[in-house]
mmCIF file of the C-alpha atoms, coordinates in Angstrom:
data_MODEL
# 
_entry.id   MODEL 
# 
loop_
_atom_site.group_PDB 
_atom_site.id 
_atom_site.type_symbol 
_atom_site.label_atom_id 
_atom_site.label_alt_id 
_atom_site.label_comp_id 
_atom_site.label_asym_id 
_atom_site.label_entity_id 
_atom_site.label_seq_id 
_atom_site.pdbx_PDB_ins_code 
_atom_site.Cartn_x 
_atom_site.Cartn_y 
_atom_site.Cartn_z 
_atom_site.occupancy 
_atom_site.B_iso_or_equiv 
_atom_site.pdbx_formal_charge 
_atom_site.auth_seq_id 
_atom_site.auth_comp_id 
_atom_site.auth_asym_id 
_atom_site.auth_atom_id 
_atom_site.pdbx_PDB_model_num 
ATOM 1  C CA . UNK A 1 1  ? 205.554 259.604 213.848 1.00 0.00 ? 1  UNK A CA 1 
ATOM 2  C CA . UNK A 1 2  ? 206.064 257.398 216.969 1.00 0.00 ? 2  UNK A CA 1 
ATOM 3  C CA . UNK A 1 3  ? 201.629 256.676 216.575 1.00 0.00 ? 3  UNK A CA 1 
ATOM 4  C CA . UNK A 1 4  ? 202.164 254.628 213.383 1.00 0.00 ? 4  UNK A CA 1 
ATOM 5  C CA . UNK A 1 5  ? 204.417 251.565 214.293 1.00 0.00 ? 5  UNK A CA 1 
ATOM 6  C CA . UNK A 1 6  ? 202.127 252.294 217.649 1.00 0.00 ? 6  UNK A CA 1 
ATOM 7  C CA . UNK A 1 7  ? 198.685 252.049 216.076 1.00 0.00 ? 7  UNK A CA 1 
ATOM 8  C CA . UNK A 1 8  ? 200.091 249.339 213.511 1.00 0.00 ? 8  UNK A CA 1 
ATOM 9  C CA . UNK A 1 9  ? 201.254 246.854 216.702 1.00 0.00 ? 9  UNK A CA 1 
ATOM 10 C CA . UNK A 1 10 ? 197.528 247.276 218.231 1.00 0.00 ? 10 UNK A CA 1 
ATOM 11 C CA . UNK A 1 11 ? 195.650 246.582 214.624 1.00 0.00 ? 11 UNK A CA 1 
ATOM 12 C CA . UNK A 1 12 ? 198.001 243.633 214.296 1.00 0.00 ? 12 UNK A CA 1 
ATOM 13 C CA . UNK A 1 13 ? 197.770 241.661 217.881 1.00 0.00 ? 13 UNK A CA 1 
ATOM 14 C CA . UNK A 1 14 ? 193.487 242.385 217.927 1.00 0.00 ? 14 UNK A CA 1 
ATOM 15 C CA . UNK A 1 15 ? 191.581 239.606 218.322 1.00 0.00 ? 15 UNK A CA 1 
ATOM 16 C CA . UNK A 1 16 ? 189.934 237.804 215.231 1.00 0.00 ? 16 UNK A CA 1 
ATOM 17 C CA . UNK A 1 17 ? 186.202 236.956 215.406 1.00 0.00 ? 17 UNK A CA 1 
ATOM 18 C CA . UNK A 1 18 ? 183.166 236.384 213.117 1.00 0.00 ? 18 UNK A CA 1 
ATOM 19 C CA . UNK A 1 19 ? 180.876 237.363 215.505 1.00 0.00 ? 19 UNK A CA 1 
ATOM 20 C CA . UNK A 1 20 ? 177.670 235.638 215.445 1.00 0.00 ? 20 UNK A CA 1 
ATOM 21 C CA . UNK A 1 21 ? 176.675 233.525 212.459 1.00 0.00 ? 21 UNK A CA 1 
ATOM 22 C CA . UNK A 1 22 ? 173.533 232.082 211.800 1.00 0.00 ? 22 UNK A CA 1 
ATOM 23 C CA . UNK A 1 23 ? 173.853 228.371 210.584 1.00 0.00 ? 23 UNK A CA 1 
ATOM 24 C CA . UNK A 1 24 ? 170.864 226.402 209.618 1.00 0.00 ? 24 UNK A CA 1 
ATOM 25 C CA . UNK A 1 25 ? 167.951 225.079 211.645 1.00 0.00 ? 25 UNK A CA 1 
ATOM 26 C CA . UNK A 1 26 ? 168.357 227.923 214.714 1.00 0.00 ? 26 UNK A CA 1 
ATOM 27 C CA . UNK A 1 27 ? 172.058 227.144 215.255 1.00 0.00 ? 27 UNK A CA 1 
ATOM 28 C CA . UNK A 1 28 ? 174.372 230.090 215.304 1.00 0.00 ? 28 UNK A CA 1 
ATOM 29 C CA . UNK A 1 29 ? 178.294 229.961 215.023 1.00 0.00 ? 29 UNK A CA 1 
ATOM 30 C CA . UNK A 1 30 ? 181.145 231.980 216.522 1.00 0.00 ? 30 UNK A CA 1 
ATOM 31 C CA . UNK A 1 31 ? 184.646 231.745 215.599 1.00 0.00 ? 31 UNK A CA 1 
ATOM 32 C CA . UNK A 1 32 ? 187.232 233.558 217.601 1.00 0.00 ? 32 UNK A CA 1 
ATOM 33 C CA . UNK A 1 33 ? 191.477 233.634 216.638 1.00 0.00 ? 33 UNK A CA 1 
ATOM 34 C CA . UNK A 1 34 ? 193.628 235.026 219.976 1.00 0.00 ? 34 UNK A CA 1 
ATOM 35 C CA . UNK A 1 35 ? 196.751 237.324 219.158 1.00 0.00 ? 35 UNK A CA 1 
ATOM 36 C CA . UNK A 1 36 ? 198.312 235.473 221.723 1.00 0.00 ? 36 UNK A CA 1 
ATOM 37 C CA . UNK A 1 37 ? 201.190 233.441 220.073 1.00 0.00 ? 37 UNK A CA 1 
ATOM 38 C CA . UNK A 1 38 ? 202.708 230.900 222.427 1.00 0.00 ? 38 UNK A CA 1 
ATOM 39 C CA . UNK A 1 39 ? 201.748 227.647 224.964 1.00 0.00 ? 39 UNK A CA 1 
ATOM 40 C CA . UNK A 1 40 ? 198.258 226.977 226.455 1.00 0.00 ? 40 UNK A CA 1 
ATOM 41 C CA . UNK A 1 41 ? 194.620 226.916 226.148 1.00 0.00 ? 41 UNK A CA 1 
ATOM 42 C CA . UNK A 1 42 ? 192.447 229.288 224.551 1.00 0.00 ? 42 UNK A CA 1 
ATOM 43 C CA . UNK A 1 43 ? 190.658 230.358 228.164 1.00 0.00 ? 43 UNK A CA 1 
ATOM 44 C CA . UNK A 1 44 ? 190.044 234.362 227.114 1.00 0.00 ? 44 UNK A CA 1 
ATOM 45 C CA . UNK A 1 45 ? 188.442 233.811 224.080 1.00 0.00 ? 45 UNK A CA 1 
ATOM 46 C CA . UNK A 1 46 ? 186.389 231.030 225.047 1.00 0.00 ? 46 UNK A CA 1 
ATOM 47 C CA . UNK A 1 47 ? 185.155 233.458 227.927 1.00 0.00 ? 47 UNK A CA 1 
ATOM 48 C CA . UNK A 1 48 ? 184.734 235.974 224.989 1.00 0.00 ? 48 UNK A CA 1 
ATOM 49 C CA . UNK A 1 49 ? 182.569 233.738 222.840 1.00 0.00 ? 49 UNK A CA 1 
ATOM 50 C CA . UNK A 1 50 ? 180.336 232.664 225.339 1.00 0.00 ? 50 UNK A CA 1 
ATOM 51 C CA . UNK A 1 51 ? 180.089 235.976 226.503 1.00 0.00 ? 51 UNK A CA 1 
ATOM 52 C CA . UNK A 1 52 ? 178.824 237.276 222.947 1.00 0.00 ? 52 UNK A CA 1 
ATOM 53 C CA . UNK A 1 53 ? 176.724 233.701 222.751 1.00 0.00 ? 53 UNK A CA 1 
ATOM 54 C CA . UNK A 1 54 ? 174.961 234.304 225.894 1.00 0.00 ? 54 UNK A CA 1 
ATOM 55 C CA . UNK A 1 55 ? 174.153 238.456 225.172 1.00 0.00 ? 55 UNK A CA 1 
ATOM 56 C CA . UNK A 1 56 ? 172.640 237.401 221.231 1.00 0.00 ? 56 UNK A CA 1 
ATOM 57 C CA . UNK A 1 57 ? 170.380 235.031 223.356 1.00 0.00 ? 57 UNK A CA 1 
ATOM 58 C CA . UNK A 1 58 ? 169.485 237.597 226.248 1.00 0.00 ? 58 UNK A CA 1 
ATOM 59 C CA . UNK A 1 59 ? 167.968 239.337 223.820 1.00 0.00 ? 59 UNK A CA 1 
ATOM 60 C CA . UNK A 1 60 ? 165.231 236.985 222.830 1.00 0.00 ? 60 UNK A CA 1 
ATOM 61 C CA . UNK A 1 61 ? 165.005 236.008 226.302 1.00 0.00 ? 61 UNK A CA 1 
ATOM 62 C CA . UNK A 1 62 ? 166.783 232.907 225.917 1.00 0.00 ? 62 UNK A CA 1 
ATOM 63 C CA . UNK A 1 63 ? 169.838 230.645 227.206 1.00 0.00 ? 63 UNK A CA 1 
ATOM 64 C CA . UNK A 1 64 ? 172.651 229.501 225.548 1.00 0.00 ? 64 UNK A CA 1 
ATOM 65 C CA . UNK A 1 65 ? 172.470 225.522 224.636 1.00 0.00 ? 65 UNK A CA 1 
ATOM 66 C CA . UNK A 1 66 ? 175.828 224.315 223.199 1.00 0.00 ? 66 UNK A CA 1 
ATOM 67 C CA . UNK A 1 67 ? 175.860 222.382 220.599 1.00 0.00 ? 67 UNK A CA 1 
ATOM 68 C CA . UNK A 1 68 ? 179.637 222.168 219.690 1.00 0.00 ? 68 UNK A CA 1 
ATOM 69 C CA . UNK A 1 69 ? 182.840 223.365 220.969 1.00 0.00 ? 69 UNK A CA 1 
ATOM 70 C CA . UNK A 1 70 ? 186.448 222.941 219.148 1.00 0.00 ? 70 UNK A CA 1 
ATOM 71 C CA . UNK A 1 71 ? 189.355 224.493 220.965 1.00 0.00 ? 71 UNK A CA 1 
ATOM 72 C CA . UNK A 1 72 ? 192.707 224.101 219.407 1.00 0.00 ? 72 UNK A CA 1 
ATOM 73 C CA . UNK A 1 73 ? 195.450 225.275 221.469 1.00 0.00 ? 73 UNK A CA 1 
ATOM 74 C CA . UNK A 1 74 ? 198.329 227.722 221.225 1.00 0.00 ? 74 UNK A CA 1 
ATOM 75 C CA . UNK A 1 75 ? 201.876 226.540 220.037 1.00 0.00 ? 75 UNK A CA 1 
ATOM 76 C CA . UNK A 1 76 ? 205.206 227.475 218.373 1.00 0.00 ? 76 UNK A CA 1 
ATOM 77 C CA . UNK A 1 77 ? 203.512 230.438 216.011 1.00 0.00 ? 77 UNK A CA 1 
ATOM 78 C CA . UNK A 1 78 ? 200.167 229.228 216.055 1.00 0.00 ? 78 UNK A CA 1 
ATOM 79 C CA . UNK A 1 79 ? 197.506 231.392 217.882 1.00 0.00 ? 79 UNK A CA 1 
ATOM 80 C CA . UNK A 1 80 ? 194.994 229.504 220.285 1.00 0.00 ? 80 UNK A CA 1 
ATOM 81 C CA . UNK A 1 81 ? 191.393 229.465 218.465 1.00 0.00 ? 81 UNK A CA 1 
ATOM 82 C CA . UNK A 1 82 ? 187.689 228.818 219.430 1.00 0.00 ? 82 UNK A CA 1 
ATOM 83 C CA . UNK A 1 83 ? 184.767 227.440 217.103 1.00 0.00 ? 83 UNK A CA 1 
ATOM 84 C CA . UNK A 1 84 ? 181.749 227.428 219.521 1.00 0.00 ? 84 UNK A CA 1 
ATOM 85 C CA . UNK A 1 85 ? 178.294 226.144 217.620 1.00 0.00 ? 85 UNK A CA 1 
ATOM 86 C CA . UNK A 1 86 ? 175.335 227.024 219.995 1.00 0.00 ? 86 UNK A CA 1 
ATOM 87 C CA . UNK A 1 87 ? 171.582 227.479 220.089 1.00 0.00 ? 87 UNK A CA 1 
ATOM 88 C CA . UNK A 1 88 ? 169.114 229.521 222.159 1.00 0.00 ? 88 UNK A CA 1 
ATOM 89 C CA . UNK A 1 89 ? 166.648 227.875 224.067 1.00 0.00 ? 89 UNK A CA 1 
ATOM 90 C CA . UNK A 1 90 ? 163.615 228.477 226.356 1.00 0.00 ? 90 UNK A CA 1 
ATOM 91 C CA . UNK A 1 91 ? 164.981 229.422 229.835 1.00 0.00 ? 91 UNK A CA 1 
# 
């Protein structure tokens, strides 16, 4: 019995992300939400989402060209969030 309020704490403090979404005209957008729920920048996930920008554009044989970035910090019960908006380009 002690797994459920267990396995119900680690579903509920997961990070949120889209993953990668193609936009229009070869852009691509990822969105990432941290669990974290306090003061400060949004450092992990924006590591995260780059991370996940730069291995979709390995695969072509590409790098990452950024095309926008909005980072809203964390605050009194608001989790910190990423939007990054990228393309991949010749290396």
């Amino acid at each position: 019995m002690r797994l459920i309020p267990i396995t119900l704490f680690l579903l509920m403090t997961s990070c949120a992300s889209t993953g990668v979404i193609p936009k229009d005209k070869g852009t691509f957008l990822i969105a990432k939400k941290s669990p974290q729920v306090g003061f400060g920048p949004p450092i992990a996930i924006k590591g995260e989402a780059y991370t996940e920008a730069n291995e979709f554009c390995q695969r072509e044989g590409k790098a990452v060209e950024t095309i926008k970035l909005d980072e809203t910090n964390s605050g009194f019960a608001r989790a910190a969030a990423i939007s990054l908006e990228f393309r991949c380009i010749s290396k």
